[in-house]
C-alpha cells in the first residue's frame, strides 16, 4: 500500500532530490518513492516559498528544515570537484535553453492564424522529429502530444482525400476563373450540380481552401448619399421587402462611386428589378447629378416589362429627391418610394449589389485605372451579372434565367 503519512524527513529528501537533479520532472522524481507528482510539486513549492521568505519552523512548512549547506571545502581537490559539478549543471541548462531557442525559431513560420493553426503545429513537429525528440518538440510550443500522434495516424486517409480532391479542383478553378474570380463555394457548387456533378458544398469549400481558390474581400464603404433638405417627403412603400411576385412590379435604384487612378471618380447609377435582381437600367457619368439616375430609369423603361405602373424605391440622395426625377417618374407612371434618411438597411439590396460589383471588378485593387478601363470592366461585369452570374436570392440562378423560368411557368399555366 502506498505510504500516505510522510515524515518531514521524507518530504525534505524528496524535495532535495528534485532540486539537485538536472532536467528533473515531478513525474520522474515521484515515480521511485511512489508518491503523486502533484504532491511532490506542492512540497517543492512550499519549500521554495519558505526559503524565499526567510527562516521558518518545520511546523510552518510541513517539511523538515534541510541541513545547512556545507561550506566549500578548503581542500583544492574537493573545491575543484565542486566547481566541475557546477559547470556541468550550468552546461546542461545552457544546452536545454539552446534547444528550446532553436525549436521556437523553427516553429515561428509554422504557427500562423486561423483554421490551419493546429494542423501547422502538428506539421512542425513532424518536420523536425529527426532533429529533436518529439517530447521536447511538443513541450516547448505547447503542442498536445497525443493529438499529434492521432494526426500522424490519419496521414494516409488525408493523403487519399487530397488525391480525390485534385479531380474536382481543376473544374472548380475553371468555374472560379469564368466568374471573374468572384464565385465562392455556394455558387461553384450550384454550377457543378447543373453540369451533373453531385457534390457537397462543404467539400467544395474544402477544395477551394486547400488549393487557395478564393474571392476578394470587401472594401470600406464610402458614403454617396447626400440628402436634399428641401426635398418633399416620399413614403417608404417597400418597408425593407425587396421581393416581388412578378417582374416589373418593384424596382430599386442607387448611385455609387467608381474610383480612378488619378484620384477622381466615375459614378454608376443602376435600376434593379426586385423579382430577379436583374439590372434593367444603368448609366455611368463623371458627376453625381440627376442625369445619370434619369438615364438609368429611361433605359429601364425601354426594357420588355418596363416600369410603367411600378414602384421605384431609392434612398434620400439629392439625385433621387430632385424635382426633375419626380417629374420623370410622373411621366413614366412610376410611384416613388424612399427609406429613412441615413438608413442603409432601407435600401440593402442595392447596397449589396454595388458591394459585389466593386469587390469583383476591383479584386483588391485601389482603383479601376483610367475612365475607359473602368467603363469596360463595369460593362462586362453588368452584362455577365444578368446573363451568367448566379444569384443567391434566385436559388443560384442568373437573373435572366430566373425570369425565363417564370415566363415559361406562366405560359404553361395559361395553356
CSV table of C-alpha atoms in Angstrom, one decimal:
chain,number,residue,atom,x,y,z
A,1,UNK,CA,0.0,0.0,0.0
A,2,UNK,CA,1.3,3.4,-0.8
A,3,UNK,CA,2.6,5.4,2.2
A,4,UNK,CA,0.2,8.3,3.0
A,5,UNK,CA,1.6,9.9,6.1
A,6,UNK,CA,5.0,11.1,5.1
A,7,UNK,CA,7.5,12.2,7.6
A,8,UNK,CA,9.2,15.6,7.5
A,9,UNK,CA,12.5,14.0,6.7
A,10,UNK,CA,10.9,12.0,3.8
A,11,UNK,CA,9.5,15.3,2.4
A,12,UNK,CA,12.8,17.1,2.7
A,13,UNK,CA,14.7,14.3,1.0
A,14,UNK,CA,12.2,14.2,-1.9
A,15,UNK,CA,12.4,17.9,-2.4
A,16,UNK,CA,16.2,17.8,-2.2
A,17,UNK,CA,16.3,15.0,-4.8
A,18,UNK,CA,14.2,17.0,-7.2
A,19,UNK,CA,16.2,20.2,-6.7
A,20,UNK,CA,19.5,18.5,-7.2
A,21,UNK,CA,18.6,16.5,-10.3
A,22,UNK,CA,19.3,18.3,-13.6
A,23,UNK,CA,16.4,18.4,-16.1
A,24,UNK,CA,14.2,16.7,-13.5
A,25,UNK,CA,10.4,16.5,-13.8
A,26,UNK,CA,8.0,16.0,-11.0
A,27,UNK,CA,6.8,12.8,-12.6
A,28,UNK,CA,10.2,11.3,-12.9
A,29,UNK,CA,11.3,12.1,-9.3
A,30,UNK,CA,7.9,11.0,-7.8
A,31,UNK,CA,7.9,7.6,-9.6
A,32,UNK,CA,10.6,5.9,-7.4
A,33,UNK,CA,9.3,6.8,-4.0
A,34,UNK,CA,5.7,6.1,-5.2
A,35,UNK,CA,4.2,9.5,-4.5
A,36,UNK,CA,1.9,11.6,-6.6
A,37,UNK,CA,3.6,14.1,-8.8
A,38,UNK,CA,1.2,16.9,-7.6
A,39,UNK,CA,2.1,16.0,-4.0
A,40,UNK,CA,5.8,16.4,-4.8
A,41,UNK,CA,5.1,19.7,-6.6
A,42,UNK,CA,3.3,21.1,-3.6
A,43,UNK,CA,6.2,20.1,-1.3
A,44,UNK,CA,8.7,21.8,-3.7
A,45,UNK,CA,6.7,25.0,-3.9
A,46,UNK,CA,6.3,25.2,-0.2
A,47,UNK,CA,10.0,24.7,0.4
A,48,UNK,CA,10.9,27.4,-2.2
A,49,UNK,CA,8.4,29.8,-0.6
A,50,UNK,CA,9.9,29.1,2.9
A,51,UNK,CA,13.4,29.7,1.6
A,52,UNK,CA,12.5,32.9,-0.1
A,53,UNK,CA,10.6,34.2,3.0
A,54,UNK,CA,13.4,33.6,5.4
A,55,UNK,CA,13.8,31.4,8.5
A,56,UNK,CA,10.7,29.3,9.4
A,57,UNK,CA,9.9,26.4,11.6
A,58,UNK,CA,9.2,22.9,10.3
A,59,UNK,CA,5.6,23.3,11.6
A,60,UNK,CA,5.1,26.3,9.3
A,61,UNK,CA,6.1,24.5,6.1
A,62,UNK,CA,5.3,20.9,6.8
A,63,UNK,CA,8.8,20.0,5.6
A,64,UNK,CA,11.7,19.4,7.8
A,65,UNK,CA,14.4,22.0,7.6
A,66,UNK,CA,17.2,20.9,5.2
A,67,UNK,CA,20.6,20.6,6.8
A,68,UNK,CA,22.7,23.6,6.4
A,69,UNK,CA,24.8,23.5,3.3
A,70,UNK,CA,28.4,22.5,3.9
A,71,UNK,CA,30.8,25.4,3.3
A,72,UNK,CA,33.0,24.9,0.3
A,73,UNK,CA,36.0,22.7,1.2
A,74,UNK,CA,39.3,24.3,1.7
A,75,UNK,CA,40.9,21.3,0.1
A,76,UNK,CA,41.9,22.1,-3.6
A,77,UNK,CA,40.8,18.7,-4.9
A,78,UNK,CA,37.3,19.0,-3.3
A,79,UNK,CA,37.0,22.6,-4.4
A,80,UNK,CA,37.8,21.6,-8.0
A,81,UNK,CA,35.2,18.7,-7.8
A,82,UNK,CA,32.5,21.1,-6.6
A,83,UNK,CA,33.3,23.6,-9.4
A,84,UNK,CA,33.3,20.9,-12.0
A,85,UNK,CA,29.9,19.7,-10.8
A,86,UNK,CA,28.6,23.3,-11.0
A,87,UNK,CA,30.0,23.8,-14.5
A,88,UNK,CA,28.3,20.5,-15.6
A,89,UNK,CA,25.0,21.7,-14.3
A,90,UNK,CA,25.3,25.1,-16.0
A,91,UNK,CA,26.3,23.5,-19.3
A,92,UNK,CA,23.2,21.2,-19.1
A,93,UNK,CA,21.0,24.2,-18.5
A,94,UNK,CA,22.6,26.0,-21.4
A,95,UNK,CA,22.0,23.1,-23.7
A,96,UNK,CA,18.4,22.9,-22.6
A,97,UNK,CA,17.8,26.6,-23.3
A,98,UNK,CA,19.6,26.4,-26.6
A,99,UNK,CA,17.4,23.6,-27.7
A,100,UNK,CA,14.3,25.5,-26.7
A,101,UNK,CA,15.5,28.5,-28.6
A,102,UNK,CA,16.2,26.5,-31.7
A,103,UNK,CA,12.8,24.9,-31.5
A,104,UNK,CA,11.0,28.2,-31.1
A,105,UNK,CA,12.9,29.8,-34.0
A,106,UNK,CA,12.0,26.9,-36.3
A,107,UNK,CA,8.4,26.9,-35.1
A,108,UNK,CA,7.7,30.6,-35.9
A,109,UNK,CA,6.9,30.2,-39.6
A,110,UNK,CA,4.5,27.3,-38.9
A,111,UNK,CA,2.4,29.0,-36.3
A,112,UNK,CA,0.0,31.1,-38.4
A,113,UNK,CA,-3.5,32.1,-37.5
A,114,UNK,CA,-7.0,30.8,-38.3
A,115,UNK,CA,-8.2,27.3,-39.0
A,116,UNK,CA,-4.8,25.9,-40.1
A,117,UNK,CA,-3.1,26.7,-36.8
A,118,UNK,CA,-3.5,23.2,-35.2
A,119,UNK,CA,-2.6,21.4,-38.4
A,120,UNK,CA,0.5,23.5,-38.9
A,121,UNK,CA,1.7,22.8,-35.3
A,122,UNK,CA,1.5,19.1,-35.9
A,123,UNK,CA,3.3,19.5,-39.2
A,124,UNK,CA,6.1,21.4,-37.5
A,125,UNK,CA,6.6,18.5,-35.0
A,126,UNK,CA,6.6,16.0,-37.9
A,127,UNK,CA,9.1,18.0,-40.0
A,128,UNK,CA,11.6,18.3,-37.1
A,129,UNK,CA,11.3,15.0,-35.3
A,130,UNK,CA,14.6,13.8,-36.7
A,131,UNK,CA,16.4,16.8,-35.2
A,132,UNK,CA,14.7,16.9,-31.8
A,133,UNK,CA,12.8,14.4,-29.7
A,134,UNK,CA,9.1,14.5,-30.1
A,135,UNK,CA,8.6,15.2,-26.4
A,136,UNK,CA,10.6,18.4,-26.5
A,137,UNK,CA,9.0,19.5,-29.8
A,138,UNK,CA,5.6,19.2,-28.2
A,139,UNK,CA,6.5,20.7,-24.8
A,140,UNK,CA,8.2,23.9,-25.9
A,141,UNK,CA,5.5,25.3,-28.2
A,142,UNK,CA,2.6,23.7,-26.2
A,143,UNK,CA,1.5,21.1,-28.7
A,144,UNK,CA,-0.6,18.2,-27.5
A,145,UNK,CA,1.5,15.1,-28.0
A,146,UNK,CA,-1.4,12.6,-28.1
A,147,UNK,CA,-3.1,14.9,-30.6
A,148,UNK,CA,0.0,14.9,-32.7
A,149,UNK,CA,0.1,11.1,-32.8
A,150,UNK,CA,-3.6,11.0,-33.7
A,151,UNK,CA,-2.9,13.4,-36.5
A,152,UNK,CA,0.0,11.3,-37.6
A,153,UNK,CA,-2.1,8.1,-37.7
A,154,UNK,CA,-4.6,9.8,-40.1
A,155,UNK,CA,-1.9,10.7,-42.7
A,156,UNK,CA,-2.9,8.0,-45.2
A,157,UNK,CA,-6.6,8.9,-45.0
A,158,UNK,CA,-5.7,12.6,-45.6
A,159,UNK,CA,-3.5,11.8,-48.5
A,160,UNK,CA,-6.2,9.7,-50.1
A,161,UNK,CA,-8.7,12.6,-49.6
A,162,UNK,CA,-6.3,15.1,-51.2
A,163,UNK,CA,-5.8,12.9,-54.2
A,164,UNK,CA,-9.5,12.6,-54.6
A,165,UNK,CA,-9.9,16.4,-54.2
A,166,UNK,CA,-7.5,17.1,-57.1
A,167,UNK,CA,-10.0,15.7,-59.6
A,168,UNK,CA,-12.8,18.4,-59.0
A,169,UNK,CA,-10.2,21.1,-58.2
A,170,UNK,CA,-9.4,21.7,-61.9
A,171,UNK,CA,-13.1,22.2,-62.7
A,172,UNK,CA,-13.7,24.4,-59.6
A,173,UNK,CA,-10.8,26.6,-60.7
A,174,UNK,CA,-12.2,26.8,-64.2
A,175,UNK,CA,-15.6,27.9,-62.8
A,176,UNK,CA,-14.0,30.4,-60.5
A,177,UNK,CA,-12.0,31.9,-63.3
A,178,UNK,CA,-15.0,32.1,-65.6
A,179,UNK,CA,-16.8,34.1,-62.8
A,180,UNK,CA,-14.1,36.7,-62.8
A,181,UNK,CA,-12.7,35.3,-59.6
A,182,UNK,CA,-15.9,36.2,-57.7
A,183,UNK,CA,-17.7,32.8,-57.0
A,184,UNK,CA,-17.5,31.3,-53.6
A,185,UNK,CA,-18.4,27.7,-52.6
A,186,UNK,CA,-22.2,28.1,-52.8
A,187,UNK,CA,-22.2,29.4,-56.4
A,188,UNK,CA,-19.5,27.0,-57.5
A,189,UNK,CA,-21.5,24.1,-56.0
A,190,UNK,CA,-24.6,25.2,-57.9
A,191,UNK,CA,-22.6,25.3,-61.2
A,192,UNK,CA,-21.1,21.9,-60.6
A,193,UNK,CA,-24.6,20.4,-59.9
A,194,UNK,CA,-26.0,21.9,-63.0
A,195,UNK,CA,-23.4,20.1,-65.0
A,196,UNK,CA,-24.4,16.8,-63.4
A,197,UNK,CA,-21.7,16.5,-60.7
A,198,UNK,CA,-23.5,16.0,-57.4
A,199,UNK,CA,-21.0,17.3,-54.8
A,200,UNK,CA,-21.4,18.5,-51.2
A,201,UNK,CA,-20.8,22.2,-50.7
A,202,UNK,CA,-18.6,21.5,-47.7
A,203,UNK,CA,-16.3,19.5,-49.9
A,204,UNK,CA,-16.2,22.3,-52.5
A,205,UNK,CA,-15.3,24.8,-49.7
A,206,UNK,CA,-12.5,22.5,-48.5
A,207,UNK,CA,-11.1,22.0,-52.0
A,208,UNK,CA,-11.2,25.8,-52.6
A,209,UNK,CA,-9.4,26.4,-49.3
A,210,UNK,CA,-6.8,23.6,-50.0
A,211,UNK,CA,-6.0,24.9,-53.4
A,212,UNK,CA,-6.1,28.6,-52.5
A,213,UNK,CA,-9.2,29.3,-54.7
A,214,UNK,CA,-10.8,32.3,-53.1
A,215,UNK,CA,-12.5,35.6,-53.9
A,216,UNK,CA,-11.6,39.1,-52.9
A,217,UNK,CA,-12.5,40.9,-49.7
A,218,UNK,CA,-14.9,43.8,-49.0
A,219,UNK,CA,-13.7,47.3,-49.3
A,220,UNK,CA,-14.5,50.2,-47.0
A,221,UNK,CA,-17.9,51.8,-47.6
A,222,UNK,CA,-17.8,55.4,-48.9
A,223,UNK,CA,-20.9,57.5,-48.4
A,224,UNK,CA,-22.5,58.8,-51.6
A,225,UNK,CA,-26.0,59.6,-50.3
A,226,UNK,CA,-26.4,63.3,-49.6
A,227,UNK,CA,-30.0,64.2,-48.7
A,228,UNK,CA,-31.6,67.4,-50.1
A,229,UNK,CA,-33.1,69.2,-47.0
A,230,UNK,CA,-35.6,71.0,-49.3
A,231,UNK,CA,-37.0,67.8,-50.9
A,232,UNK,CA,-40.6,66.8,-50.5
A,233,UNK,CA,-41.5,63.8,-48.3
A,234,UNK,CA,-41.8,60.4,-50.1
A,235,UNK,CA,-43.3,57.4,-48.2
A,236,UNK,CA,-41.5,54.1,-47.8
A,237,UNK,CA,-43.6,51.6,-49.7
A,238,UNK,CA,-41.0,48.8,-49.5
A,239,UNK,CA,-40.5,48.5,-45.8
A,240,UNK,CA,-37.4,46.6,-46.4
A,241,UNK,CA,-39.2,44.0,-48.5
A,242,UNK,CA,-37.1,43.6,-51.6
A,243,UNK,CA,-39.0,40.8,-53.2
A,244,UNK,CA,-41.7,40.8,-55.9
A,245,UNK,CA,-44.2,38.2,-57.2
A,246,UNK,CA,-43.6,39.2,-60.8
A,247,UNK,CA,-41.0,41.1,-62.9
A,248,UNK,CA,-41.7,44.8,-63.5
A,249,UNK,CA,-43.7,45.4,-60.3
A,250,UNK,CA,-41.0,46.7,-58.0
A,251,UNK,CA,-37.7,48.5,-58.9
A,252,UNK,CA,-34.9,49.9,-56.7
A,253,UNK,CA,-32.1,52.2,-57.6
A,254,UNK,CA,-28.9,53.7,-56.2
A,255,UNK,CA,-25.8,55.6,-57.3
A,256,UNK,CA,-22.3,54.6,-56.3
A,257,UNK,CA,-18.7,55.7,-56.9
A,258,UNK,CA,-16.1,54.1,-59.1
A,259,UNK,CA,-12.5,55.1,-58.1
A,260,UNK,CA,-10.0,56.0,-60.8
A,261,UNK,CA,-6.2,56.0,-60.8
A,262,UNK,CA,-5.9,59.8,-60.8
A,263,UNK,CA,-7.9,60.2,-57.6
A,264,UNK,CA,-11.2,61.2,-59.3
A,265,UNK,CA,-14.4,59.1,-59.7
A,266,UNK,CA,-16.9,57.9,-62.2
A,267,UNK,CA,-20.4,57.3,-60.9
A,268,UNK,CA,-22.7,54.4,-61.7
A,269,UNK,CA,-26.5,54.7,-61.4
A,270,UNK,CA,-28.5,51.4,-61.5
A,271,UNK,CA,-32.1,50.2,-61.6
A,272,UNK,CA,-32.7,46.6,-60.4
A,273,UNK,CA,-35.9,44.5,-60.7
A,274,UNK,CA,-36.8,43.1,-57.3
A,275,UNK,CA,-38.2,39.9,-58.8
A,276,UNK,CA,-34.9,38.5,-60.2
A,277,UNK,CA,-32.4,41.3,-59.1
A,278,UNK,CA,-31.8,41.9,-62.8
A,279,UNK,CA,-30.1,45.2,-63.8
A,280,UNK,CA,-32.8,46.6,-66.1
A,281,UNK,CA,-31.0,50.0,-66.5
A,282,UNK,CA,-27.7,51.7,-65.8
A,283,UNK,CA,-25.7,54.8,-66.6
A,284,UNK,CA,-22.1,55.9,-65.9
A,285,UNK,CA,-21.1,59.6,-65.6
A,286,UNK,CA,-18.3,61.7,-64.2
A,287,UNK,CA,-20.7,63.5,-61.9
A,288,UNK,CA,-23.4,62.8,-59.3
A,289,UNK,CA,-26.1,65.0,-60.7
A,290,UNK,CA,-29.6,63.8,-61.6
A,291,UNK,CA,-29.0,63.0,-65.2
A,292,UNK,CA,-27.3,59.5,-64.8
A,293,UNK,CA,-30.1,58.5,-62.5
A,294,UNK,CA,-32.7,59.7,-65.0
A,295,UNK,CA,-30.8,57.9,-67.9
A,296,UNK,CA,-30.8,54.6,-66.0
A,297,UNK,CA,-34.6,54.9,-65.4
A,298,UNK,CA,-35.1,55.7,-69.1
A,299,UNK,CA,-33.2,52.5,-70.0
A,300,UNK,CA,-35.4,50.5,-67.6
A,301,UNK,CA,-38.5,52.0,-69.3
A,302,UNK,CA,-37.3,50.6,-72.6
A,303,UNK,CA,-37.0,47.0,-71.3
A,304,UNK,CA,-39.5,44.4,-72.2
A,305,UNK,CA,-41.5,44.8,-69.0
A,306,UNK,CA,-40.9,48.5,-68.4
A,307,UNK,CA,-41.5,50.3,-65.2
A,308,UNK,CA,-45.0,51.6,-66.2
A,309,UNK,CA,-47.2,51.3,-63.1
A,310,UNK,CA,-44.4,50.0,-60.9
A,311,UNK,CA,-42.9,51.3,-57.7
A,312,UNK,CA,-39.4,52.7,-57.7
A,313,UNK,CA,-37.5,52.7,-54.4
A,314,UNK,CA,-34.3,54.6,-53.6
A,315,UNK,CA,-32.5,56.4,-50.7
A,316,UNK,CA,-32.8,60.1,-50.0
A,317,UNK,CA,-29.9,61.2,-52.1
A,318,UNK,CA,-30.3,64.6,-53.8
A,319,UNK,CA,-30.4,63.0,-57.2
A,320,UNK,CA,-33.5,60.9,-56.2
A,321,UNK,CA,-35.3,63.6,-54.3
A,322,UNK,CA,-34.9,66.2,-57.1
A,323,UNK,CA,-37.8,67.8,-58.9
A,324,UNK,CA,-36.5,66.6,-62.3
A,325,UNK,CA,-36.6,63.0,-61.2
A,326,UNK,CA,-40.1,63.4,-59.7
A,327,UNK,CA,-41.3,64.8,-63.0
A,328,UNK,CA,-39.8,61.9,-64.9
A,329,UNK,CA,-41.4,59.3,-62.6
A,330,UNK,CA,-44.8,61.0,-63.1
A,331,UNK,CA,-44.2,60.9,-66.9
A,332,UNK,CA,-43.3,57.2,-66.7
A,333,UNK,CA,-46.2,56.5,-64.4
A,334,UNK,CA,-43.9,55.3,-61.6
A,335,UNK,CA,-44.7,55.6,-57.9
A,336,UNK,CA,-41.7,56.7,-55.9
A,337,UNK,CA,-40.7,55.2,-52.6
A,338,UNK,CA,-37.9,56.1,-50.2
A,339,UNK,CA,-36.4,54.7,-47.0
A,340,UNK,CA,-35.4,56.7,-43.9
A,341,UNK,CA,-32.6,59.2,-44.2
A,342,UNK,CA,-29.2,57.6,-43.5
A,343,UNK,CA,-30.5,54.1,-43.1
A,344,UNK,CA,-28.5,51.7,-45.4
A,345,UNK,CA,-30.8,48.8,-44.4
A,346,UNK,CA,-33.8,50.5,-46.1
A,347,UNK,CA,-32.0,50.0,-49.5
A,348,UNK,CA,-30.0,47.0,-48.5
A,349,UNK,CA,-30.4,45.0,-51.7
A,350,UNK,CA,-29.0,47.8,-53.8
A,351,UNK,CA,-26.2,48.3,-51.3
A,352,UNK,CA,-25.3,44.6,-51.5
A,353,UNK,CA,-25.4,44.7,-55.3
A,354,UNK,CA,-22.9,47.6,-55.5
A,355,UNK,CA,-20.6,46.0,-52.9
A,356,UNK,CA,-20.5,42.8,-55.0
A,357,UNK,CA,-19.8,44.8,-58.2
A,358,UNK,CA,-16.9,46.8,-56.7
A,359,UNK,CA,-15.5,43.7,-54.9
A,360,UNK,CA,-15.5,41.6,-58.1
A,361,UNK,CA,-14.3,44.3,-60.5
A,362,UNK,CA,-11.6,45.8,-58.3
A,363,UNK,CA,-10.4,42.4,-56.9
A,364,UNK,CA,-8.3,44.0,-54.2
A,365,UNK,CA,-7.0,46.9,-56.4
A,366,UNK,CA,-7.5,50.5,-55.1
A,367,UNK,CA,-8.8,51.8,-58.4
A,368,UNK,CA,-10.1,50.9,-61.9
A,369,UNK,CA,-7.3,52.6,-63.8
A,370,UNK,CA,-8.5,55.2,-66.4
A,371,UNK,CA,-12.1,56.1,-67.3
A,372,UNK,CA,-12.1,53.8,-70.4
A,373,UNK,CA,-10.8,50.8,-68.5
A,374,UNK,CA,-13.3,51.4,-65.7
A,375,UNK,CA,-16.2,51.6,-68.2
A,376,UNK,CA,-15.1,48.4,-69.9
A,377,UNK,CA,-14.8,46.4,-66.7
A,378,UNK,CA,-18.1,47.6,-65.3
A,379,UNK,CA,-19.9,47.0,-68.5
A,380,UNK,CA,-18.5,43.4,-68.8
A,381,UNK,CA,-19.5,42.7,-65.2
A,382,UNK,CA,-23.0,44.0,-65.5
A,383,UNK,CA,-23.8,42.0,-68.6
A,384,UNK,CA,-22.3,38.8,-67.1
A,385,UNK,CA,-24.3,39.5,-64.0
A,386,UNK,CA,-27.6,39.4,-65.9
A,387,UNK,CA,-26.8,36.5,-68.1
A,388,UNK,CA,-24.5,34.2,-66.2
A,389,UNK,CA,-23.7,35.2,-62.6
A,390,UNK,CA,-25.6,33.0,-60.1
A,391,UNK,CA,-27.6,34.9,-57.5
A,392,UNK,CA,-28.3,33.5,-54.1
A,393,UNK,CA,-31.7,35.3,-54.0
A,394,UNK,CA,-32.7,33.3,-57.1
A,395,UNK,CA,-31.7,29.9,-55.8
A,396,UNK,CA,-28.4,30.4,-57.6
A,397,UNK,CA,-29.9,31.1,-61.0
A,398,UNK,CA,-28.8,34.1,-63.0
A,399,UNK,CA,-31.3,36.9,-63.2
A,400,UNK,CA,-32.1,36.2,-66.9
A,401,UNK,CA,-32.6,32.5,-66.2
A,402,UNK,CA,-34.9,33.3,-63.3
A,403,UNK,CA,-37.1,35.5,-65.4
A,404,UNK,CA,-37.1,33.0,-68.3
A,405,UNK,CA,-38.3,30.2,-66.0
A,406,UNK,CA,-41.0,32.4,-64.6
A,407,UNK,CA,-42.2,33.3,-68.1
A,408,UNK,CA,-42.2,29.6,-69.1
A,409,UNK,CA,-44.2,28.7,-66.0
A,410,UNK,CA,-46.8,31.3,-66.8
A,411,UNK,CA,-47.2,30.0,-70.3
A,412,UNK,CA,-47.6,26.5,-69.0
A,413,UNK,CA,-50.3,27.6,-66.6
A,414,UNK,CA,-52.1,29.6,-69.3
A,415,UNK,CA,-52.1,26.6,-71.6
